[in-house]
CSV table of C-alpha atoms in Angstrom, one decimal:
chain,number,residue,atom,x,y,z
A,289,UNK,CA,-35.7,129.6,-94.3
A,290,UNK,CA,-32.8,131.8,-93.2
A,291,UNK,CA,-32.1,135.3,-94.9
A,292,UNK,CA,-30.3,134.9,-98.5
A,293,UNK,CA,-28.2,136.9,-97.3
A,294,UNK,CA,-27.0,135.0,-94.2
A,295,UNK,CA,-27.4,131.8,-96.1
A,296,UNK,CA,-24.7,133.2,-99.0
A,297,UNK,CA,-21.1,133.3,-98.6
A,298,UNK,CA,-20.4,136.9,-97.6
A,299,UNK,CA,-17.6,137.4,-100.5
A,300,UNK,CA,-20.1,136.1,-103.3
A,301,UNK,CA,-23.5,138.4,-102.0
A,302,UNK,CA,-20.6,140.9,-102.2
A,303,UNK,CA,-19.6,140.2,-105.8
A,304,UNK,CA,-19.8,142.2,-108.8
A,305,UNK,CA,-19.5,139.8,-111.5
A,306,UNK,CA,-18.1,139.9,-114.3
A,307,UNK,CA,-19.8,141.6,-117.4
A,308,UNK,CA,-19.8,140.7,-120.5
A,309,UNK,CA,-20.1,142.5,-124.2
A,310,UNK,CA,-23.5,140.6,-124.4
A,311,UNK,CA,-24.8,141.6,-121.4
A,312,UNK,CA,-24.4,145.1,-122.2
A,313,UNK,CA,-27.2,146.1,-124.5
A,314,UNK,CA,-30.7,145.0,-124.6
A,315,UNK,CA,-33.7,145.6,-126.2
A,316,UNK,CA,-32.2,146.7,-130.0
A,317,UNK,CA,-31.8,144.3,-133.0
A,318,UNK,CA,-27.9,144.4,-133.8
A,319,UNK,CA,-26.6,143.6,-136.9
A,320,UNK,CA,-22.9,144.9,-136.5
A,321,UNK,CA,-21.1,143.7,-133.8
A,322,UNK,CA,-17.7,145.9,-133.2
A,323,UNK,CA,-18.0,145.4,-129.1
A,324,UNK,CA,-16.4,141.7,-128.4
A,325,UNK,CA,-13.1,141.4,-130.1
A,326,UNK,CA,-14.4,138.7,-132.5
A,327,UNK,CA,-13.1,137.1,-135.3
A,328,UNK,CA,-15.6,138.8,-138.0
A,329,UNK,CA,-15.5,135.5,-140.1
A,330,UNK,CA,-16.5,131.7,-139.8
A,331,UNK,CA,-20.3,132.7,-139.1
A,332,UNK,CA,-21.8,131.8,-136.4
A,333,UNK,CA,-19.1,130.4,-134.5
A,334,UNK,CA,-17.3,133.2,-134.2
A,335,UNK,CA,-19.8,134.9,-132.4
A,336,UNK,CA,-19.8,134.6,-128.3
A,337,UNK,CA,-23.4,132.3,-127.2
A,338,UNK,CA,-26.4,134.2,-125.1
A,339,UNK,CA,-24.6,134.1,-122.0
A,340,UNK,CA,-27.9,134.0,-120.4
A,341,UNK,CA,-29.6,131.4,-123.0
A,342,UNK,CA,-33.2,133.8,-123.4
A,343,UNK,CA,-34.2,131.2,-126.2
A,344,UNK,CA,-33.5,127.8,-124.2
A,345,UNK,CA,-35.2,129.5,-121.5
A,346,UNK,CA,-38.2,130.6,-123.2
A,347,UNK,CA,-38.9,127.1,-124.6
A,348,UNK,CA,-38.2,125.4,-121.4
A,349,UNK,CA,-40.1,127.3,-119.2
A,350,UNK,CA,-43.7,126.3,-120.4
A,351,UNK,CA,-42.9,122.7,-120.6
A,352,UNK,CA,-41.2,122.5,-116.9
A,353,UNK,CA,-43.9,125.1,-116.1
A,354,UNK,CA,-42.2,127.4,-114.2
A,355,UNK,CA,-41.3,131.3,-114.9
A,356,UNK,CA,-37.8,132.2,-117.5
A,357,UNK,CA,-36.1,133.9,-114.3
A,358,UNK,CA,-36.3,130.5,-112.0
A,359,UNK,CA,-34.1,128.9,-114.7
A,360,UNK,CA,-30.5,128.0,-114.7
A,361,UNK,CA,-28.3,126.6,-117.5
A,362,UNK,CA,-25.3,124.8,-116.7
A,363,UNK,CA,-22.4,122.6,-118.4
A,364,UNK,CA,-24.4,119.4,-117.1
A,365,UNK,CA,-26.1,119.1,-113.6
A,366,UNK,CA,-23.2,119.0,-112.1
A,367,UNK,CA,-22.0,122.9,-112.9
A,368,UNK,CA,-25.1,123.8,-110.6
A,369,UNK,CA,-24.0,121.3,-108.0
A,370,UNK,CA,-20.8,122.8,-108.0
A,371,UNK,CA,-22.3,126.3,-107.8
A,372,UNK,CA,-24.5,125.6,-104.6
A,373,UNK,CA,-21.2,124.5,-103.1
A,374,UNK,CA,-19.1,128.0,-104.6
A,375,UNK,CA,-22.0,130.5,-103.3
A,376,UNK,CA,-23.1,129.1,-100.2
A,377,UNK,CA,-20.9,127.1,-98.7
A,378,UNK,CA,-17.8,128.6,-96.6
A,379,UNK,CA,-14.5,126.3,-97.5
A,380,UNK,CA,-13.8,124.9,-94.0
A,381,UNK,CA,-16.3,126.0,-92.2
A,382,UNK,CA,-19.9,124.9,-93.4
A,383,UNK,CA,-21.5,121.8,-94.1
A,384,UNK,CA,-23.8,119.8,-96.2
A,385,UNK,CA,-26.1,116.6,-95.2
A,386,UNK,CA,-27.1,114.0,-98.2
A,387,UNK,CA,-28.3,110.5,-98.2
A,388,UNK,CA,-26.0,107.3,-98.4
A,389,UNK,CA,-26.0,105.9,-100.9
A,390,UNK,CA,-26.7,108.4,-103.7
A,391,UNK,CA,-25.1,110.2,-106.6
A,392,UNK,CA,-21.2,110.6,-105.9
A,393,UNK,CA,-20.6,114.4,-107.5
A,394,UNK,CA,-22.4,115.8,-104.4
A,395,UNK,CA,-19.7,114.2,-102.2
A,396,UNK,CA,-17.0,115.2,-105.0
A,397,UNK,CA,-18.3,118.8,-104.6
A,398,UNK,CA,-18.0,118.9,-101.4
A,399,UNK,CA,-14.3,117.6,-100.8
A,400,UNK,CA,-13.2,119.9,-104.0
A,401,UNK,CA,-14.9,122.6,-102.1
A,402,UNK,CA,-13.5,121.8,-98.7
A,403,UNK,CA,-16.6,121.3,-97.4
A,404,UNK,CA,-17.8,119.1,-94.4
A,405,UNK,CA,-20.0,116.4,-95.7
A,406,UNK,CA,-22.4,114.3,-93.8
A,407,UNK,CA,-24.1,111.0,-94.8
A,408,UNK,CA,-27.1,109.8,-93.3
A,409,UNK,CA,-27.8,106.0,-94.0
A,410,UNK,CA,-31.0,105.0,-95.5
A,411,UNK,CA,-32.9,102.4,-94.3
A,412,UNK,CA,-33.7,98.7,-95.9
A,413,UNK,CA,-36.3,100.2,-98.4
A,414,UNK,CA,-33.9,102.8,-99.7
A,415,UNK,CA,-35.8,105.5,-97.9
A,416,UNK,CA,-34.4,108.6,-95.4
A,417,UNK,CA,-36.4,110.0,-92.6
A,418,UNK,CA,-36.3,113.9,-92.0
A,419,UNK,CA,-35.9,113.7,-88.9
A,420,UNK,CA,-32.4,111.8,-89.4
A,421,UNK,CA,-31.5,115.0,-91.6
A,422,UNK,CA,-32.0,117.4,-89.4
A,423,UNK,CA,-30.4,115.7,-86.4
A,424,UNK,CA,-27.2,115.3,-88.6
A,425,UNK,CA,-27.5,119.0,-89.5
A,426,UNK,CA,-26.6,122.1,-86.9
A,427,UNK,CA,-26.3,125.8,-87.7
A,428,UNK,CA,-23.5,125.8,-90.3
A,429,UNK,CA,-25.1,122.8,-92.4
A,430,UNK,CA,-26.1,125.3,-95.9
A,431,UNK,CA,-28.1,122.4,-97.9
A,432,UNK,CA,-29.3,119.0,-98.1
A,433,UNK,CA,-29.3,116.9,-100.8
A,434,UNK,CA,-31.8,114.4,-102.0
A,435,UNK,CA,-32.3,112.5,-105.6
A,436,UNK,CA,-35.1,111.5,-106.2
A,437,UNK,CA,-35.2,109.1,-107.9
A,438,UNK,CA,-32.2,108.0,-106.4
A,439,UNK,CA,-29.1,106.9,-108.1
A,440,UNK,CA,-28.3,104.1,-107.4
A,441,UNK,CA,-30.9,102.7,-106.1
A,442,UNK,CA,-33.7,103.8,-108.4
A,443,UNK,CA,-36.5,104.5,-106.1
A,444,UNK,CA,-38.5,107.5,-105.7
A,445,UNK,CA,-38.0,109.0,-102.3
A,446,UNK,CA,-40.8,109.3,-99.9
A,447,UNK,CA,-42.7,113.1,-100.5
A,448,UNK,CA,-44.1,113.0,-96.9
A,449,UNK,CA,-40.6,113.0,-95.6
A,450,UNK,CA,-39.1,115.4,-98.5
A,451,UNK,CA,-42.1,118.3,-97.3
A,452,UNK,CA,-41.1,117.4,-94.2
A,453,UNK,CA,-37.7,118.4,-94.9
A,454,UNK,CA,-38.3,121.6,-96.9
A,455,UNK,CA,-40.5,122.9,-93.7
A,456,UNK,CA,-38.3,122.2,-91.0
A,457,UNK,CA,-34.9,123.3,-92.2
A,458,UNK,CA,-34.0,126.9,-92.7
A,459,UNK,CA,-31.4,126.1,-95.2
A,460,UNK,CA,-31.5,125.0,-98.6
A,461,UNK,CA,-32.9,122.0,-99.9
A,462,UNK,CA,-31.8,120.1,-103.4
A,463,UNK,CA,-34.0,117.8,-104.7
A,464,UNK,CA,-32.0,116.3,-107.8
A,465,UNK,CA,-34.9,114.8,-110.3
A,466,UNK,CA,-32.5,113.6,-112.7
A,467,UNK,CA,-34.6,110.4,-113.4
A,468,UNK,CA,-38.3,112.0,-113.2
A,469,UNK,CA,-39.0,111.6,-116.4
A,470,UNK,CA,-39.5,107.9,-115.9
A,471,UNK,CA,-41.1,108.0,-112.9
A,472,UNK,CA,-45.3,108.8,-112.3
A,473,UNK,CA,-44.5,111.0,-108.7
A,474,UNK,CA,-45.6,115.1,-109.1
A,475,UNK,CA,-42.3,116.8,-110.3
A,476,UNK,CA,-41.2,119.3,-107.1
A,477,UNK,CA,-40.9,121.9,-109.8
A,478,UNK,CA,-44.4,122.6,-108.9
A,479,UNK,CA,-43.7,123.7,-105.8
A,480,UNK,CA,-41.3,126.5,-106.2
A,481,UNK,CA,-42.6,128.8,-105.1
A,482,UNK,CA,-44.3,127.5,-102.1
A,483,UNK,CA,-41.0,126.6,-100.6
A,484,UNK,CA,-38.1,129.4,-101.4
A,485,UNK,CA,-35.4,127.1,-99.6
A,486,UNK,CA,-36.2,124.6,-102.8
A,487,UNK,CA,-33.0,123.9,-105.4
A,488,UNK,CA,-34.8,121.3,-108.6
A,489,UNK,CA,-32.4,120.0,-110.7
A,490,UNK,CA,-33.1,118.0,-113.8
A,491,UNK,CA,-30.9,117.3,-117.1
A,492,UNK,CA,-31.4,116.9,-120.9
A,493,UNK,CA,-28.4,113.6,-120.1
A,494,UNK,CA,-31.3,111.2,-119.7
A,495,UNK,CA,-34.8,111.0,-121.2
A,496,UNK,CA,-34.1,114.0,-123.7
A,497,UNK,CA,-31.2,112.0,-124.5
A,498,UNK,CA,-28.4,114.3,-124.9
A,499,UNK,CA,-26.0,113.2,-122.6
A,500,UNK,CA,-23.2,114.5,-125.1
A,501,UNK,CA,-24.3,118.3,-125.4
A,502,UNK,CA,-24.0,118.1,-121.5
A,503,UNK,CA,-26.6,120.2,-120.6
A,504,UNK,CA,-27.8,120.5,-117.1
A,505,UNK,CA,-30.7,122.6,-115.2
A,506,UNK,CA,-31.6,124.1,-111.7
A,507,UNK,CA,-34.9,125.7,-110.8
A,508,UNK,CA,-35.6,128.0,-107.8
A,509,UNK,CA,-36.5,131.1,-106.5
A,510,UNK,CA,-35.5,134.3,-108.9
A,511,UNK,CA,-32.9,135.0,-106.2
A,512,UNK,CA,-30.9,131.7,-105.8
A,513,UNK,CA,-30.9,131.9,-109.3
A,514,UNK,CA,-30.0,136.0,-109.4
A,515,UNK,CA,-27.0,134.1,-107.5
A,516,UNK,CA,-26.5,131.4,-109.7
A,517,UNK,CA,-25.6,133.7,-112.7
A,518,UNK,CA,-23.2,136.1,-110.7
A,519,UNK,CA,-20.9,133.3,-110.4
A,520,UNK,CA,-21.2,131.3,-113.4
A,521,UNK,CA,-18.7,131.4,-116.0
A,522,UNK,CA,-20.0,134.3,-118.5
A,523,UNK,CA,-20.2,131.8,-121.7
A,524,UNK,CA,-21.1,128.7,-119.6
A,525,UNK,CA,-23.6,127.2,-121.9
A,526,UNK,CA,-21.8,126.9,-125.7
A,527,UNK,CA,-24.1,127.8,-128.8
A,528,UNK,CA,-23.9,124.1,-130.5
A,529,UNK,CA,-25.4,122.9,-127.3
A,530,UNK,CA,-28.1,125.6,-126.8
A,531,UNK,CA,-28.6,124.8,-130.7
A,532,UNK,CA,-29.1,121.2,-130.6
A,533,UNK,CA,-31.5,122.0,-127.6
A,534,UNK,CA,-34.0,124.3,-128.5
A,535,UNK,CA,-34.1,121.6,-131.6
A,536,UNK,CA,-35.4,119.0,-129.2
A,537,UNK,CA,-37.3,121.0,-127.2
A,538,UNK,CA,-39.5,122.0,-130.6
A,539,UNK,CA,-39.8,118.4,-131.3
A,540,UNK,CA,-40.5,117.5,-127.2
A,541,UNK,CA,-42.9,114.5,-128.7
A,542,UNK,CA,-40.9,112.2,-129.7
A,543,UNK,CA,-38.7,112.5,-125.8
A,544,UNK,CA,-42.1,111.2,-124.7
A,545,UNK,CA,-42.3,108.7,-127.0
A,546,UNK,CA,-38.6,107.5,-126.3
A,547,UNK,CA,-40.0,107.2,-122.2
A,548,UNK,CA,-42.7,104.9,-123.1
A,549,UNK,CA,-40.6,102.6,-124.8
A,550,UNK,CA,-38.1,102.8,-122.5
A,551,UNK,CA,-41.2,102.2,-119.6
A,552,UNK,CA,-42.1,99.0,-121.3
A,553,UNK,CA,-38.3,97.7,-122.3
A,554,UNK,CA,-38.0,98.7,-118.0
A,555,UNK,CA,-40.6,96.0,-117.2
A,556,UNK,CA,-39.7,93.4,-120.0
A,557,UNK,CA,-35.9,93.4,-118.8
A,558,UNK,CA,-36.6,93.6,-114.8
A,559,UNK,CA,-39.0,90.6,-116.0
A,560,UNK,CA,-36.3,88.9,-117.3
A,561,UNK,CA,-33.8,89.5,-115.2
A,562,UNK,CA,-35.1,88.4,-112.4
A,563,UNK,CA,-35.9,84.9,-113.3
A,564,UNK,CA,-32.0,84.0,-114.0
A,565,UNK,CA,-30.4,81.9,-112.0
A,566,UNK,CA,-27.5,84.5,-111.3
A,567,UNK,CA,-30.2,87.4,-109.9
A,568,UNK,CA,-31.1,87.2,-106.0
A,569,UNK,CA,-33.6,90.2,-106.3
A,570,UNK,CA,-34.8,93.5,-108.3
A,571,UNK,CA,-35.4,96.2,-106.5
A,572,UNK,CA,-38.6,98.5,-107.2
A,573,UNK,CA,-37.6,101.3,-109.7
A,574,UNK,CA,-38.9,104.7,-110.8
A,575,UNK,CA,-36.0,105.6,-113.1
A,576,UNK,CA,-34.5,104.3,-116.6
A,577,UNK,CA,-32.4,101.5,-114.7
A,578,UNK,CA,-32.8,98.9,-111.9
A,579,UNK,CA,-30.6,98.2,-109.2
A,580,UNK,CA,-30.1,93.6,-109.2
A,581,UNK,CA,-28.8,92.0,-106.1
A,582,UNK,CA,-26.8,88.8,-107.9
A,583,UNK,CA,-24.8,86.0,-106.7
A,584,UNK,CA,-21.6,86.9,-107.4
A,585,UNK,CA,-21.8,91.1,-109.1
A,586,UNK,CA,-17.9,91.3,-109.2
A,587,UNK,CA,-17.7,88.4,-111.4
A,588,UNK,CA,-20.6,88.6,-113.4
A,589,UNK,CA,-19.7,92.3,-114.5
A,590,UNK,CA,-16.3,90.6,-115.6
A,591,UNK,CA,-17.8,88.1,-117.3
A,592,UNK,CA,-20.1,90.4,-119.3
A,593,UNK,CA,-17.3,93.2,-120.3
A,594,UNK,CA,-15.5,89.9,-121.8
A,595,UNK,CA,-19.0,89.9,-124.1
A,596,UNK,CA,-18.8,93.4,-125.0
A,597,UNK,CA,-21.4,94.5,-122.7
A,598,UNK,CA,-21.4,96.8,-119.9
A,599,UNK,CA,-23.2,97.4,-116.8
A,600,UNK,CA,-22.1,99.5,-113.7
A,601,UNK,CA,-21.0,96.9,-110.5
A,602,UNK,CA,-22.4,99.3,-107.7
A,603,UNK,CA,-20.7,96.1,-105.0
A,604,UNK,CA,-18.9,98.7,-103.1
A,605,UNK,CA,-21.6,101.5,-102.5
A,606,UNK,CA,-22.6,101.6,-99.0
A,607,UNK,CA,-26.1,99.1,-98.8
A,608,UNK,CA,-25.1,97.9,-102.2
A,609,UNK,CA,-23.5,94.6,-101.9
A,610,UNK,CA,-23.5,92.5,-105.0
A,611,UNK,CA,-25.6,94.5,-106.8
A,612,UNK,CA,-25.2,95.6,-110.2
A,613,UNK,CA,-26.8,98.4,-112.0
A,614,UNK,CA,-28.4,97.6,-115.2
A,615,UNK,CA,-29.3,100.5,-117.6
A,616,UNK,CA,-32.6,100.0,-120.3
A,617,UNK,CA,-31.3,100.2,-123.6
A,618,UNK,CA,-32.7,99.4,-126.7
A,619,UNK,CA,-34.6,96.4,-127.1
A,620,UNK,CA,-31.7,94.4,-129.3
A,621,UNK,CA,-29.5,95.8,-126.3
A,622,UNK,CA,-31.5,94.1,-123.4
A,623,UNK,CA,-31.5,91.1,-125.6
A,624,UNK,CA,-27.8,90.7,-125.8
A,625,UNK,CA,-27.7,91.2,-121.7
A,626,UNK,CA,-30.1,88.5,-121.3
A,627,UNK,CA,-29.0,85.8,-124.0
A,628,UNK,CA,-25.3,86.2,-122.4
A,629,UNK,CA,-26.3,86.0,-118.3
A,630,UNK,CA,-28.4,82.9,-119.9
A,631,UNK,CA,-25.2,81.5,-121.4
A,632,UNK,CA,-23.2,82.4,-118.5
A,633,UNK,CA,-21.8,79.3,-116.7
């Protein structure tokens, strides 16, 4: 991996961020606070949230097992995307390689950043080879990004070639577990500290279910994520969301039990699915959706928003041709899918 230093945009290792009235004492129990020009009234909301989330952390960090200080909190995954674009990426100048096809904010990012972004084509299984990767990067390519498993496509990607990837490039590599609850592969979060070039991002959005509080994460090295919080917003993280959080996380049993009836409504509708007459093919899956190659997606997604029910047409995503995406919801929900394909005409 290549110095931090020569890996972060000169202006941001530069930085002296911003400081706020919370981050300004430590190690005291408060009672008065006189320091944040804050309405003294409408308790607690009109006090300013941890800016650094300590609780959060502290509950995450045994469950993801990984250390409080490799932890970053953002408004939804994609405020860290957006952040590895802001603190290493030079506008104009640098670059980033990612798969095609895969999840679209890491292109939006990019362009928003004005920053060069390079697609490398998977192949018919929905897999990448490193060696692809690092013939499409050169010396101003900062990060590569990889979800897996992948969206859309749902497939774990192959570890071999991720290693690979994390030991021959000397900049930083994302691996974006979004959907790794649902899937039985060995979380990268354990390797964080055996490769400091390695970015983990997971999300409460899917199998904690709180898609609404939009709360993402990043795990890395104590120093990406030193970087991480210079140039975050000071309140990024608002305190009804870190409530309704640490909330879950004391009751982390029933996530788990949501994922293994999700797991078994995952096989029961691919089941399904696939022997209708409109479904050409389902392909294998490691997340809490399937990707169906159909006879006709364009017309079939019309046909079931006219029913009330909605699934994502994925048609014109590069290797994606007629295929529509097809979420597991509850078991009544995967019903009313199948009963109307079955009345489809």
């Amino acid at each position: 991996m290549r110095n931090l230093k020569e890996l972060t945009r000169p202006n941001v290792w530069a930085l002296k961020p911003y400081s706020s009235a919370r981050d300004e004492y430590s190690g005291v129990e408060a009672s008065v606070f006189l320091d944040a020009n804050e309405n003294p009234y409408h308790a607690p909301y009109n006090r300013y949230p941890d800016p650094l989330q300590k609780e959060l952390k502290a509950l995450i960090a045994p469950i993801k097992h990984v250390r409080e200080g490799q932890i970053f909190l953002g408004n939804g995954s994609d405020e860290a995307i957006d952040l590895i674009f802001r603190v290493f990426c030079r506008p104009a100048v640098d670059n980033v390689v990612a798969i095609d096809p895969t999840y679209g904010m890491y292109q939006v990012c990019a362009d928003v950043n004005d920053v060069e972004y390079r697609k490398v084509l998977l192949d018919e299984n929905f897999q990448f080879s490193a060696e692809k990767l690092l013939a499409a990067s050169d010396e101003k390519t900062k990060a590569i990004f990889l979800c897996s498993p992948n969206n859309p496509t749902g497939n774990n990607l192959c570890r071999k070639e991720i290693e690979k990837l994390l030991e021959g490039f000397d900049g930083l590599v994302i691996v974006d577990e979004a959907y790794a609850d649902f899937s039985n592969a060995r979380s990268f979060l354990l390797d964080l500290d055996k490769f400091p070039n390695l970015v983990v991002l997971q999300t409460f959005s899917k199998a904690w279910g709180c898609a609404a509080i939009r709360l993402g994460m990043a795990f890395a090295s104590e120093e990406i994520i030193g970087l991480f919080n210079k140039v975050k917003y000071p309140y990024n993280v608002n305190q009804l969301t870190q409530q309704e959080a640490i909330a879950l996380l004391k009751d982390s049993q029933k996530v788990q039990e949501w994922v293994e009836i999700l797991l078994k409504e995952r096989t029961r509708l691919a089941d399904s699915f696939a022997a209708l007459n409109c479904c050409l093919h389902i392909y294998p899956t490691d997340a809490n959706f399937f990707l169906a190659k159909v006879t006709d997606a364009s017309s079939i997604y019309a046909y079931l928003v006219g029913k009330g029910i909605i699934v994502r047409n994925r048609t014109n995503v590069t290797l994606c041709g007629n295929c529509l995406r097809v979420t597991i919801g509850t078991p009544e929900e995967n019903d009313a899918l199948l009963d109307a394909l079955k009345e489809m005409k």
